[in-house]
Amino acid sequence: MDFVQKGEHQPIQLSQDRSIRWIRKVLRPAATVFILALLWTLQYYRDNITGFSGHESPTDEGFKWESITPSKQLIYHPCHGEYQCARLEVPMDWNRTDGQGATVAIAMIRLPAKVLVTDVRYGGPVIVNPGGPGGSGVSLVLKEGKDIQKTVDFQTSPDNSEVQSSAKYFDVVSFDPRGVNNTTPPFSCFANPETRRMWKLQSDTEGNLDSSDASFNNLWARAIAFGETCSLHGASASELEWIGRFMNTPPVVADMVELVERHAEWREKETSRLLRNGVQVSKQKQRDIQLRNKWQRGEEKLLYWGFSYGSVLGATFAAMQPGRIHRLVVDGVCDSRDYYAGNWLKNLQDADSTLQKFFEYCHEAGPESCPLALDNLHATTAVYYDILADVASNPVAVPESMTRGPDIITYSDVHAMVIQSLYSPMALFPTMARLLADLSHRNGSSFADFKAKNLKATHEPGYNPEALSGVLCADGKDIHGIAKGEYREYWKTLRNQSQAVGDEWATVRLPCAGWHVRPNWAFDGSFVQNTSHPLLFIGNSYDPVTPIRNAVTMSSGFSDSVVLQQDSLGHCSTAAPSKCTANFVRLYFQTGELPPLGTICEVDERPFGLPGV
Ligand SMILES: *[C@@H]1O[C@H](CO)[C@@H](O)[C@H](O)[C@H]1NC(C)=O
Ligand SMILES: *[C@@H]1O[C@H](CO)[C@@H](O)[C@H](O)[C@H]1NC(C)=O
Ligand SMILES: *[C@@H]1O[C@H](CO)[C@@H](O)[C@H](O)[C@H]1NC(C)=O
Ligand SMILES: *[C@@H]1O[C@H](CO)[C@@H](O)[C@H](O)[C@H]1NC(C)=O
Ligand SMILES: *[C@@H]1O[C@H](CO)[C@@H](O)[C@H](O)[C@H]1NC(C)=O
């Protein structure tokens, strides 16, 4: 694990500032996602005690996606050190039969398997998706690909002479979905990054829907302006083939089918190449290898691990292509029916109890590890609500520091930070406790540092929060023109579901109120299917946005599928370290075997350094 951020030179004064150094340590990985765009994404806040340790993305100044010419066949090019990148050309409109229309170049990345494709232990590509929607798969593989590979691969190195031939070693592969990051053409609602950043800052200043009497009205108007703008960009596109109509989930499923097929084509070719140039094996053995690696046109199957919105993508794939499932894990399970209905009403059922766990663990850990802890649980909880009430009427003023300008800490800021922490309790509960403890003395400097760090995400290459709306508004049923009063009622319903997350959650589909682009190809199927291999659903006992009950609901539609419950907090199983979960995921990828029905996995460790159960 890599603690030092390579290639990043900090000014001297920064490393002398203890609080900053401490924040940097906790928030080490670079992908600090801001609150509205993170809502359904696998988060990258990791440290050495979470399930996944996370890595700095290897920087590769020399590599440019534009240097790759998109092609219909999968051609991998070296990139970012040991990784390989490709741009796969697919039709923008899968329904067009004349082969004439516009194309999309899907940016793909591969962390190669630890064995060559000619090795009998080569397991194929495990395709991963980080969620969002709108999350970058390329970024996920660069940051977490190695951890994912470690989880799915056979435990011991292929060089070990005792490894049996049934062991499997996998590529980890992902892609930037349509409209996202390095995939072209881009989807954008802003003329340039500066306008986008300005818009984001202004929206942040407005706070959440509940921050003042005016906030609902203001955010409503902003959402309409934003939604209309994104739609206008489509209307002004001269041709009918504008990416905004082709970036919802069904065409992405078609892209994945293409990806799986083209990878198989590549595997066959790569096999011939290696056999031509490589080691001496008998003619008979060569024929066996070639036969095993032959491209089974039209019949190649998927290996997949999807997180969060990636569970919608996975479930949709399984619903549309039930015969193409070899392995499919969905982790942090959304209720796909609710998602396609555009309701977002099946997310917050466990949100407030996750927050309650923060207080319990804080109290259990005591003031040494949790500076917010008081004599009893009730008092600890009360401090939090006192802080909220206090900052609601009196935001905390924070003077500038060496590393950032002056700022204020508002009621909305506290809510946003809490939600972020509920996603990744292992990494962020200690931060949350510290920030709240400081705020209880009306000291907001550590909090302002936290905000400044978050804001850095807006400078990340490929930063594009509108892709989220572009996908989810198109997937969900049309709510363009919904009455403001009706939306207000909807907001109340979500607030009633969760005090902690409801206000933020009600803004997820808000831009859809002004969105009048409809997708060319909508998903209208059911989530009841007999799949060629049973699916594995994973949910946490306390997940703030994808409650475990969704895993149970979704599993009931897919034949012989199993729900694995991880008895932890946080969003997706990777939010907490559990050897038990990792072993079941590995077993599934290695052999196809599912956990016994009713399996509950304990964790190795809990937040605040508390021991596992
Ligand atoms: C596109 O094709 C799929 C099947 O390939 C079909 O289900 C869908 O209805 C088609 N959509 C349109 C708009 O023709
Ligand atoms: C505010 O808290 C930070 C630690 O987070 C500390 O370094 C700083 O001295 C405090 N400021 C004041 C005015 O107490
Ligand atoms: C876009 O992809 C690049 C790698 O090509 C990655 O470094 C960057 O973090 C990604 N951007 C986002 C917003 O995910
Ligand atoms: C709020 O939630 C409670 C308990 O779930 C429910 O009984 C009540 O009808 C809800 N109220 C509204 C306005 O949705
Ligand atoms: C799944 O298989 C069962 C039995 O083989 C059959 O009764 C059922 O109709 C199938 N379901 C679907 C959705 O194809």
PDB file of C-alpha atoms and ligand atoms in Angstrom, residues 65 80 136 138-139 142-143 176 181-182 460-463, ligand 3:
ATOM      1  CA  TRP A  65      -6.387   8.766 -25.313  1.00  0.00           C
ATOM      2  CA  HIS A  80      -0.337   3.949 -17.198  1.00  0.00           C
ATOM      3  CA  SER A 136     -15.504   6.440 -14.679  1.00  0.00           C
ATOM      4  CA  VAL A 138     -11.132   3.707 -16.188  1.00  0.00           C
ATOM      5  CA  SER A 139     -10.571   5.621 -12.993  1.00  0.00           C
ATOM      6  CA  LEU A 142      -6.557   2.625 -12.017  1.00  0.00           C
ATOM      7  CA  LYS A 143      -7.403   3.111  -8.343  1.00  0.00           C
ATOM      8  CA  ASP A 176     -16.041   4.818 -19.270  1.00  0.00           C
ATOM      9  CA  ASN A 181     -14.822  10.953 -19.043  1.00  0.00           C
ATOM     10  CA  ASN A 182     -12.609   9.523 -21.817  1.00  0.00           C
ATOM     11  CA  GLU A 460     -10.053  16.602 -11.941  1.00  0.00           C
ATOM     12  CA  PRO A 461      -9.751  15.862 -15.668  1.00  0.00           C
ATOM     13  CA  GLY A 462     -13.047  14.531 -16.939  1.00  0.00           C
ATOM     14  CA  TYR A 463     -15.038  16.040 -14.072  1.00  0.00           C
TER      15      TYR A 463
HETATM   16  C1  LIG B   3     -10.897  10.241 -16.120  1.00  0.00           C
HETATM   17  O1  LIG B   3      -9.927   9.303 -16.497  1.00  0.00           O
HETATM   18  C2  LIG B   3      -8.599   9.609 -16.116  1.00  0.00           C
HETATM   19  C3  LIG B   3      -7.695   8.547 -16.698  1.00  0.00           C
HETATM   20  O2  LIG B   3      -7.726   8.597 -18.087  1.00  0.00           O
HETATM   21  C4  LIG B   3      -8.524   9.659 -14.616  1.00  0.00           C
HETATM   22  O3  LIG B   3      -7.242   9.999 -14.201  1.00  0.00           O
HETATM   23  C5  LIG B   3      -9.522  10.682 -14.099  1.00  0.00           C
HETATM   24  O4  LIG B   3      -9.536  10.614 -12.711  1.00  0.00           O
HETATM   25  C6  LIG B   3     -10.913  10.373 -14.610  1.00  0.00           C
HETATM   26  N1  LIG B   3     -11.806  11.456 -14.216  1.00  0.00           N
HETATM   27  C7  LIG B   3     -12.861  11.245 -13.446  1.00  0.00           C
HETATM   28  C8  LIG B   3     -13.677  12.446 -13.102  1.00  0.00           C
HETATM   29  O5  LIG B   3     -13.167  10.153 -13.033  1.00  0.00           O
END
